[in-house]
PDB file of N, CA and C in Angstrom:
ATOM      1  N   UNK A 288       0.911  -1.203  -0.059  1.00  0.00           N
ATOM      2  CA  UNK A 288      -0.033  -0.181  -0.190  1.00  0.00           C
ATOM      3  C   UNK A 288       1.014   1.406  -0.075  1.00  0.00           C
ATOM      4  N   UNK A 289       0.434   2.083  -0.845  1.00  0.00           N
ATOM      5  CA  UNK A 289       1.410   3.268  -0.926  1.00  0.00           C
ATOM      6  C   UNK A 289       0.568   4.453  -0.481  1.00  0.00           C
ATOM      7  N   UNK A 290       1.288   5.619   0.180  1.00  0.00           N
ATOM      8  CA  UNK A 290       0.746   6.518   0.895  1.00  0.00           C
ATOM      9  C   UNK A 290       1.303   7.728   0.029  1.00  0.00           C
ATOM     10  N   UNK A 291       0.267   8.580  -0.400  1.00  0.00           N
ATOM     11  CA  UNK A 291       0.755   9.579  -1.218  1.00  0.00           C
ATOM     12  C   UNK A 291       1.275  10.637  -0.175  1.00  0.00           C
ATOM     13  N   UNK A 292       2.107  11.780  -0.814  1.00  0.00           N
ATOM     14  CA  UNK A 292       2.587  13.048  -0.129  1.00  0.00           C
ATOM     15  C   UNK A 292       1.608  13.736   0.496  1.00  0.00           C
ATOM     16  N   UNK A 293       0.402  13.864  -0.213  1.00  0.00           N
ATOM     17  CA  UNK A 293      -0.682  14.753   0.403  1.00  0.00           C
ATOM     18  C   UNK A 293      -1.051  14.011   1.735  1.00  0.00           C
ATOM     19  N   UNK A 294      -1.508  12.631   1.888  1.00  0.00           N
ATOM     20  CA  UNK A 294      -2.107  11.925   2.854  1.00  0.00           C
ATOM     21  C   UNK A 294      -0.915  12.085   3.838  1.00  0.00           C
ATOM     22  N   UNK A 295       0.316  11.893   3.781  1.00  0.00           N
ATOM     23  CA  UNK A 295       1.366  11.978   4.568  1.00  0.00           C
ATOM     24  C   UNK A 295       1.542  13.294   5.295  1.00  0.00           C
ATOM     25  N   UNK A 296       1.367  14.442   4.594  1.00  0.00           N
ATOM     26  CA  UNK A 296       1.522  15.959   5.020  1.00  0.00           C
ATOM     27  C   UNK A 296       0.175  15.873   5.913  1.00  0.00           C
ATOM     28  N   UNK A 297      -1.027  15.397   5.500  1.00  0.00           N
ATOM     29  CA  UNK A 297      -2.150  15.630   6.478  1.00  0.00           C
ATOM     30  C   UNK A 297      -1.963  14.966   7.773  1.00  0.00           C
ATOM     31  N   UNK A 298      -1.341  13.750   7.680  1.00  0.00           N
ATOM     32  CA  UNK A 298      -1.324  13.136   8.938  1.00  0.00           C
ATOM     33  C   UNK A 298      -0.351  13.713   9.945  1.00  0.00           C
ATOM     34  N   UNK A 299       0.790  14.140   9.187  1.00  0.00           N
ATOM     35  CA  UNK A 299       1.938  14.815  10.035  1.00  0.00           C
ATOM     36  C   UNK A 299       1.285  16.147  10.486  1.00  0.00           C
ATOM     37  N   UNK A 300       0.575  17.007   9.810  1.00  0.00           N
ATOM     38  CA  UNK A 300      -0.310  18.212  10.199  1.00  0.00           C
ATOM     39  C   UNK A 300      -1.122  17.863  11.314  1.00  0.00           C
ATOM     40  N   UNK A 301      -1.952  16.875  11.157  1.00  0.00           N
ATOM     41  CA  UNK A 301      -2.954  16.684  12.185  1.00  0.00           C
ATOM     42  C   UNK A 301      -2.165  16.265  13.457  1.00  0.00           C
ATOM     43  N   UNK A 302      -1.152  15.616  13.303  1.00  0.00           N
ATOM     44  CA  UNK A 302      -0.382  15.140  14.672  1.00  0.00           C
ATOM     45  C   UNK A 302       0.418  16.333  15.314  1.00  0.00           C
ATOM     46  N   UNK A 303       0.703  17.427  14.652  1.00  0.00           N
ATOM     47  CA  UNK A 303       1.220  18.569  14.983  1.00  0.00           C
ATOM     48  C   UNK A 303       0.157  19.315  15.780  1.00  0.00           C
ATOM     49  N   UNK A 304      -0.931  19.566  15.011  1.00  0.00           N
ATOM     50  CA  UNK A 304      -2.018  20.309  15.707  1.00  0.00           C
ATOM     51  C   UNK A 304      -2.581  19.813  16.957  1.00  0.00           C
ATOM     52  N   UNK A 305      -2.469  18.417  17.078  1.00  0.00           N
ATOM     53  CA  UNK A 305      -3.063  17.662  18.186  1.00  0.00           C
ATOM     54  C   UNK A 305      -1.880  17.716  19.359  1.00  0.00           C
ATOM     55  N   UNK A 306      -0.632  17.811  19.102  1.00  0.00           N
ATOM     56  CA  UNK A 306       0.453  17.471  19.847  1.00  0.00           C
ATOM     57  C   UNK A 306       0.797  19.091  20.731  1.00  0.00           C
ATOM     58  N   UNK A 307       0.479  20.259  19.972  1.00  0.00           N
ATOM     59  CA  UNK A 307       0.847  21.346  20.279  1.00  0.00           C
ATOM     60  C   UNK A 307       0.009  21.902  21.389  1.00  0.00           C
ATOM     61  N   UNK A 308      -1.282  21.978  21.452  1.00  0.00           N
ATOM     62  CA  UNK A 308      -2.252  22.171  22.757  1.00  0.00           C
ATOM     63  C   UNK A 308      -1.896  21.431  23.771  1.00  0.00           C
ATOM     64  N   UNK A 309      -1.398  20.123  23.595  1.00  0.00           N
ATOM     65  CA  UNK A 309      -1.215  19.338  24.756  1.00  0.00           C
ATOM     66  C   UNK A 309       0.079  19.617  25.526  1.00  0.00           C
ATOM     67  N   UNK A 310       1.112  19.763  24.660  1.00  0.00           N
ATOM     68  CA  UNK A 310       2.603  19.899  25.223  1.00  0.00           C
ATOM     69  C   UNK A 310       2.906  21.386  25.603  1.00  0.00           C
ATOM     70  N   UNK A 311       2.393  22.351  24.912  1.00  0.00           N
ATOM     71  CA  UNK A 311       2.847  23.743  25.290  1.00  0.00           C
ATOM     72  C   UNK A 311       2.355  24.139  26.706  1.00  0.00           C
ATOM     73  N   UNK A 312       1.159  23.879  27.149  1.00  0.00           N
ATOM     74  CA  UNK A 312       0.645  24.297  28.484  1.00  0.00           C
ATOM     75  C   UNK A 312       1.234  23.465  29.583  1.00  0.00           C
ATOM     76  N   UNK A 313       1.762  22.047  29.190  1.00  0.00           N
ATOM     77  CA  UNK A 313       2.452  21.096  30.170  1.00  0.00           C
ATOM     78  C   UNK A 313       3.831  21.909  30.437  1.00  0.00           C
ATOM     79  N   UNK A 314       4.391  22.212  29.269  1.00  0.00           N
ATOM     80  CA  UNK A 314       5.943  22.845  29.447  1.00  0.00           C
ATOM     81  C   UNK A 314       5.694  23.972  30.331  1.00  0.00           C
ATOM     82  N   UNK A 315       4.882  24.965  29.709  1.00  0.00           N
ATOM     83  CA  UNK A 315       4.865  26.394  30.305  1.00  0.00           C
ATOM     84  C   UNK A 315       4.359  26.368  31.923  1.00  0.00           C
ATOM     85  N   UNK A 316       3.522  25.552  32.103  1.00  0.00           N
ATOM     86  CA  UNK A 316       2.903  25.320  33.640  1.00  0.00           C
ATOM     87  C   UNK A 316       4.105  24.577  34.404  1.00  0.00           C
ATOM     88  N   UNK A 317       4.691  23.634  34.033  1.00  0.00           N
ATOM     89  CA  UNK A 317       5.685  22.789  34.627  1.00  0.00           C
ATOM     90  C   UNK A 317       6.900  23.848  35.252  1.00  0.00           C
ATOM     91  N   UNK A 318       7.180  24.976  34.577  1.00  0.00           N
ATOM     92  CA  UNK A 318       8.078  25.840  35.010  1.00  0.00           C
ATOM     93  C   UNK A 318       7.817  27.134  35.702  1.00  0.00           C
ATOM     94  N   UNK A 319       6.243  27.122  35.948  1.00  0.00           N
ATOM     95  CA  UNK A 319       5.672  28.173  36.863  1.00  0.00           C
ATOM     96  C   UNK A 319       5.084  27.594  38.105  1.00  0.00           C
ATOM     97  N   UNK A 320       5.251  28.376  39.131  1.00  0.00           N
ATOM     98  CA  UNK A 320       4.560  28.076  40.322  1.00  0.00           C
ATOM     99  C   UNK A 320       3.252  28.621  40.505  1.00  0.00           C
ATOM    100  N   UNK A 321       2.203  27.966  40.403  1.00  0.00           N
ATOM    101  CA  UNK A 321       0.899  28.150  40.537  1.00  0.00           C
ATOM    102  C   UNK A 321       0.544  28.360  41.848  1.00  0.00           C
ATOM    103  N   UNK A 322      -0.188  29.591  42.157  1.00  0.00           N
ATOM    104  CA  UNK A 322      -0.465  29.914  43.602  1.00  0.00           C
ATOM    105  C   UNK A 322      -1.475  29.021  44.094  1.00  0.00           C
ATOM    106  N   UNK A 323      -1.599  29.029  45.355  1.00  0.00           N
ATOM    107  CA  UNK A 323      -2.395  28.010  45.978  1.00  0.00           C
ATOM    108  C   UNK A 323      -3.988  28.168  45.657  1.00  0.00           C
ATOM    109  N   UNK A 324      -4.398  29.406  45.483  1.00  0.00           N
ATOM    110  CA  UNK A 324      -5.798  29.621  45.066  1.00  0.00           C
ATOM    111  C   UNK A 324      -5.910  29.143  43.549  1.00  0.00           C
ATOM    112  N   UNK A 325      -4.975  29.288  42.904  1.00  0.00           N
ATOM    113  CA  UNK A 325      -5.118  28.601  41.317  1.00  0.00           C
ATOM    114  C   UNK A 325      -5.281  27.167  41.393  1.00  0.00           C
ATOM    115  N   UNK A 326      -4.582  26.422  42.266  1.00  0.00           N
ATOM    116  CA  UNK A 326      -4.597  25.030  42.436  1.00  0.00           C
ATOM    117  C   UNK A 326      -5.973  24.682  42.864  1.00  0.00           C
ATOM    118  N   UNK A 327      -6.387  25.384  43.766  1.00  0.00           N
ATOM    119  CA  UNK A 327      -7.728  25.051  44.379  1.00  0.00           C
ATOM    120  C   UNK A 327      -8.872  25.425  43.327  1.00  0.00           C
ATOM    121  N   UNK A 328      -8.749  26.423  42.661  1.00  0.00           N
ATOM    122  CA  UNK A 328      -9.584  26.647  41.659  1.00  0.00           C
ATOM    123  C   UNK A 328      -9.716  25.563  40.470  1.00  0.00           C
ATOM    124  N   UNK A 329      -8.341  24.980  40.123  1.00  0.00           N
ATOM    125  CA  UNK A 329      -8.390  23.997  38.982  1.00  0.00           C
ATOM    126  C   UNK A 329      -8.708  22.690  39.585  1.00  0.00           C
ATOM    127  N   UNK A 330      -8.852  22.394  40.933  1.00  0.00           N
ATOM    128  CA  UNK A 330      -9.442  21.295  41.428  1.00  0.00           C
ATOM    129  C   UNK A 330     -10.924  21.038  40.878  1.00  0.00           C
ATOM    130  N   UNK A 331     -11.753  22.336  40.747  1.00  0.00           N
ATOM    131  CA  UNK A 331     -12.986  22.171  40.419  1.00  0.00           C
ATOM    132  C   UNK A 331     -13.235  22.052  39.059  1.00  0.00           C
ATOM    133  N   UNK A 332     -12.420  22.229  38.057  1.00  0.00           N
ATOM    134  CA  UNK A 332     -12.681  22.132  36.691  1.00  0.00           C
ATOM    135  C   UNK A 332     -13.293  20.755  36.161  1.00  0.00           C
ATOM    136  N   UNK A 333     -12.635  19.593  36.483  1.00  0.00           N
ATOM    137  CA  UNK A 333     -13.232  18.498  36.208  1.00  0.00           C
ATOM    138  C   UNK A 333     -14.725  18.053  36.643  1.00  0.00           C
ATOM    139  N   UNK A 334     -14.989  18.469  37.821  1.00  0.00           N
ATOM    140  CA  UNK A 334     -16.408  18.560  38.301  1.00  0.00           C
ATOM    141  C   UNK A 334     -17.257  19.231  37.542  1.00  0.00           C
ATOM    142  N   UNK A 335     -16.918  20.637  37.271  1.00  0.00           N
ATOM    143  CA  UNK A 335     -17.694  21.625  36.492  1.00  0.00           C
ATOM    144  C   UNK A 335     -17.813  20.919  35.084  1.00  0.00           C
ATOM    145  N   UNK A 336     -16.992  20.514  34.406  1.00  0.00           N
ATOM    146  CA  UNK A 336     -17.065  19.771  33.245  1.00  0.00           C
ATOM    147  C   UNK A 336     -17.969  18.683  32.986  1.00  0.00           C
ATOM    148  N   UNK A 337     -17.723  17.893  34.109  1.00  0.00           N
ATOM    149  CA  UNK A 337     -18.703  16.641  34.147  1.00  0.00           C
ATOM    150  C   UNK A 337     -20.270  17.028  34.146  1.00  0.00           C
ATOM    151  N   UNK A 338     -20.128  17.875  35.336  1.00  0.00           N
ATOM    152  CA  UNK A 338     -21.651  18.466  35.442  1.00  0.00           C
ATOM    153  C   UNK A 338     -22.313  19.165  34.246  1.00  0.00           C
ATOM    154  N   UNK A 339     -21.597  19.963  33.351  1.00  0.00           N
ATOM    155  CA  UNK A 339     -21.993  20.557  32.285  1.00  0.00           C
ATOM    156  C   UNK A 339     -22.440  19.349  31.221  1.00  0.00           C
ATOM    157  N   UNK A 340     -21.575  18.390  31.205  1.00  0.00           N
ATOM    158  CA  UNK A 340     -21.999  17.278  30.227  1.00  0.00           C
ATOM    159  C   UNK A 340     -23.234  16.547  30.471  1.00  0.00           C
ATOM    160  N   UNK A 341     -23.410  16.250  31.880  1.00  0.00           N
ATOM    161  CA  UNK A 341     -24.421  15.517  32.446  1.00  0.00           C
ATOM    162  C   UNK A 341     -25.633  16.236  32.548  1.00  0.00           C
ATOM    163  N   UNK A 342     -25.654  17.548  32.525  1.00  0.00           N
ATOM    164  CA  UNK A 342     -26.827  18.372  32.586  1.00  0.00           C
ATOM    165  C   UNK A 342     -27.448  18.392  31.369  1.00  0.00           C
ATOM    166  N   UNK A 343     -26.450  18.483  30.206  1.00  0.00           N
ATOM    167  CA  UNK A 343     -27.065  18.607  29.127  1.00  0.00           C
ATOM    168  C   UNK A 343     -27.798  17.554  28.466  1.00  0.00           C
ATOM    169  N   UNK A 344     -27.016  16.134  28.943  1.00  0.00           N
ATOM    170  CA  UNK A 344     -27.765  14.946  28.563  1.00  0.00           C
ATOM    171  C   UNK A 344     -29.090  14.673  29.418  1.00  0.00           C
ATOM    172  N   UNK A 345     -29.052  15.154  30.672  1.00  0.00           N
ATOM    173  CA  UNK A 345     -30.112  14.697  31.577  1.00  0.00           C
ATOM    174  C   UNK A 345     -31.306  15.792  31.443  1.00  0.00           C
ATOM    175  N   UNK A 346     -31.086  16.985  30.868  1.00  0.00           N
ATOM    176  CA  UNK A 346     -32.031  17.874  31.096  1.00  0.00           C
ATOM    177  C   UNK A 346     -32.492  18.381  29.726  1.00  0.00           C
ATOM    178  N   UNK A 347     -31.819  18.205  28.536  1.00  0.00           N
ATOM    179  CA  UNK A 347     -32.390  18.575  27.348  1.00  0.00           C
ATOM    180  C   UNK A 347     -32.973  17.706  26.549  1.00  0.00           C
ATOM    181  N   UNK A 348     -33.998  17.756  25.968  1.00  0.00           N
ATOM    182  CA  UNK A 348     -34.819  16.859  25.092  1.00  0.00           C
ATOM    183  C   UNK A 348     -35.029  17.470  23.761  1.00  0.00           C
ATOM    184  N   UNK A 349     -34.297  17.240  22.802  1.00  0.00           N
ATOM    185  CA  UNK A 349     -34.408  17.716  21.421  1.00  0.00           C
ATOM    186  C   UNK A 349     -34.246  19.356  21.508  1.00  0.00           C
ATOM    187  N   UNK A 350     -32.969  19.378  22.329  1.00  0.00           N
ATOM    188  CA  UNK A 350     -32.655  20.998  22.356  1.00  0.00           C
ATOM    189  C   UNK A 350     -33.449  21.824  23.286  1.00  0.00           C
ATOM    190  N   UNK A 351     -34.296  21.355  24.052  1.00  0.00           N
ATOM    191  CA  UNK A 351     -35.380  21.950  24.797  1.00  0.00           C
ATOM    192  C   UNK A 351     -35.141  21.532  26.121  1.00  0.00           C
ATOM    193  N   UNK A 352     -35.278  22.401  27.111  1.00  0.00           N
ATOM    194  CA  UNK A 352     -35.014  22.283  28.602  1.00  0.00           C
ATOM    195  C   UNK A 352     -36.333  21.405  29.099  1.00  0.00           C
ATOM    196  N   UNK A 353     -36.467  20.321  29.562  1.00  0.00           N
ATOM    197  CA  UNK A 353     -37.841  19.740  30.034  1.00  0.00           C
ATOM    198  C   UNK A 353     -37.406  18.697  31.050  1.00  0.00           C
ATOM    199  N   UNK A 354     -37.786  19.052  32.220  1.00  0.00           N
ATOM    200  CA  UNK A 354     -37.618  18.042  33.230  1.00  0.00           C
ATOM    201  C   UNK A 354     -38.594  16.752  33.231  1.00  0.00           C
ATOM    202  N   UNK A 355     -39.721  17.198  32.830  1.00  0.00           N
ATOM    203  CA  UNK A 355     -40.856  16.280  32.499  1.00  0.00           C
ATOM    204  C   UNK A 355     -40.415  15.176  31.601  1.00  0.00           C
ATOM    205  N   UNK A 356     -40.003  15.784  30.379  1.00  0.00           N
ATOM    206  CA  UNK A 356     -39.661  14.551  29.350  1.00  0.00           C
ATOM    207  C   UNK A 356     -38.423  13.878  29.787  1.00  0.00           C
ATOM    208  N   UNK A 357     -37.862  14.380  30.480  1.00  0.00           N
ATOM    209  CA  UNK A 357     -36.459  13.711  30.964  1.00  0.00           C
ATOM    210  C   UNK A 357     -36.599  12.958  32.415  1.00  0.00           C
ATOM    211  N   UNK A 358     -37.697  12.839  32.818  1.00  0.00           N
ATOM    212  CA  UNK A 358     -38.004  12.213  34.074  1.00  0.00           C
ATOM    213  C   UNK A 358     -37.427  10.786  34.410  1.00  0.00           C
ATOM    214  N   UNK A 359     -37.372   9.996  33.331  1.00  0.00           N
ATOM    215  CA  UNK A 359     -36.816   8.726  33.181  1.00  0.00           C
ATOM    216  C   UNK A 359     -35.324   8.785  33.422  1.00  0.00           C
ATOM    217  N   UNK A 360     -34.747   9.576  32.662  1.00  0.00           N
ATOM    218  CA  UNK A 360     -33.183   9.843  32.667  1.00  0.00           C
ATOM    219  C   UNK A 360     -32.739  10.332  34.006  1.00  0.00           C
ATOM    220  N   UNK A 361     -33.477  11.231  34.674  1.00  0.00           N
ATOM    221  CA  UNK A 361     -33.146  11.811  36.103  1.00  0.00           C
ATOM    222  C   UNK A 361     -33.399  10.719  37.240  1.00  0.00           C
ATOM    223  N   UNK A 362     -34.511  10.075  36.801  1.00  0.00           N
ATOM    224  CA  UNK A 362     -34.615   8.936  37.878  1.00  0.00           C
ATOM    225  C   UNK A 362     -33.505   7.989  38.095  1.00  0.00           C
ATOM    226  N   UNK A 363     -33.006   7.660  36.541  1.00  0.00           N
ATOM    227  CA  UNK A 363     -32.042   6.624  36.401  1.00  0.00           C
ATOM    228  C   UNK A 363     -30.657   7.155  36.926  1.00  0.00           C
ATOM    229  N   UNK A 364     -30.451   8.561  36.878  1.00  0.00           N
ATOM    230  CA  UNK A 364     -29.039   9.028  37.259  1.00  0.00           C
ATOM    231  C   UNK A 364     -29.182   9.209  38.725  1.00  0.00           C
ATOM    232  N   UNK A 365     -30.081   9.243  39.483  1.00  0.00           N
ATOM    233  CA  UNK A 365     -30.130   9.473  41.058  1.00  0.00           C
ATOM    234  C   UNK A 365     -29.350   8.540  41.743  1.00  0.00           C
ATOM    235  N   UNK A 366     -29.611   7.173  41.475  1.00  0.00           N
ATOM    236  CA  UNK A 366     -28.672   6.331  42.270  1.00  0.00           C
ATOM    237  C   UNK A 366     -27.232   6.487  42.211  1.00  0.00           C
ATOM    238  N   UNK A 367     -26.808   6.942  40.599  1.00  0.00           N
ATOM    239  CA  UNK A 367     -25.518   7.200  40.485  1.00  0.00           C
ATOM    240  C   UNK A 367     -24.910   8.450  41.076  1.00  0.00           C
ATOM    241  N   UNK A 368     -25.782   9.572  41.291  1.00  0.00           N
ATOM    242  CA  UNK A 368     -25.455  10.733  41.988  1.00  0.00           C
ATOM    243  C   UNK A 368     -25.363  10.477  43.568  1.00  0.00           C
ATOM    244  N   UNK A 369     -26.136   9.632  44.123  1.00  0.00           N
ATOM    245  CA  UNK A 369     -26.202   9.424  45.527  1.00  0.00           C
ATOM    246  C   UNK A 369     -24.688   8.524  45.860  1.00  0.00           C
ATOM    247  N   UNK A 370     -24.365   7.481  45.009  1.00  0.00           N
ATOM    248  CA  UNK A 370     -23.237   6.706  45.188  1.00  0.00           C
ATOM    249  C   UNK A 370     -21.851   7.859  44.960  1.00  0.00           C
ATOM    250  N   UNK A 371     -22.015   8.662  43.967  1.00  0.00           N
ATOM    251  CA  UNK A 371     -20.888   9.372  44.002  1.00  0.00           C
ATOM    252  C   UNK A 371     -20.750  10.527  45.148  1.00  0.00           C
ATOM    253  N   UNK A 372     -21.896  10.952  45.607  1.00  0.00           N
ATOM    254  CA  UNK A 372     -21.782  11.804  46.902  1.00  0.00           C
ATOM    255  C   UNK A 372     -21.082  11.000  47.906  1.00  0.00           C
ATOM    256  N   UNK A 373     -21.679   9.996  48.247  1.00  0.00           N
ATOM    257  CA  UNK A 373     -21.392   9.198  49.541  1.00  0.00           C
ATOM    258  C   UNK A 373     -19.887   8.388  49.290  1.00  0.00           C
ATOM    259  N   UNK A 374     -19.281   8.197  48.214  1.00  0.00           N
ATOM    260  CA  UNK A 374     -18.262   7.407  48.133  1.00  0.00           C
ATOM    261  C   UNK A 374     -16.931   8.401  47.690  1.00  0.00           C
ATOM    262  N   UNK A 375     -17.379   9.361  47.270  1.00  0.00           N
ATOM    263  CA  UNK A 375     -16.600  10.573  46.596  1.00  0.00           C
ATOM    264  C   UNK A 375     -15.597   9.872  45.668  1.00  0.00           C
TER     265      UNK A 375
END
């Protein structure tokens, strides 16, 4: 199987575009001392991202906010929320 120069350039370009946003912050932040308030703030980011993703799935039905239409989803999510709260 032969790879054309265009395909190879696209693969290399995509690799670079994916690599740079992951490595540059890591390199820059590893040389900086983040203040305590910054570290405390960063600890909340994963929870906020997960809450935003879950809220969208659990509360939106066909891009419309509706608790009534999503009652089954919310009922199914309740045990998971309780386990998460009690087990951290």
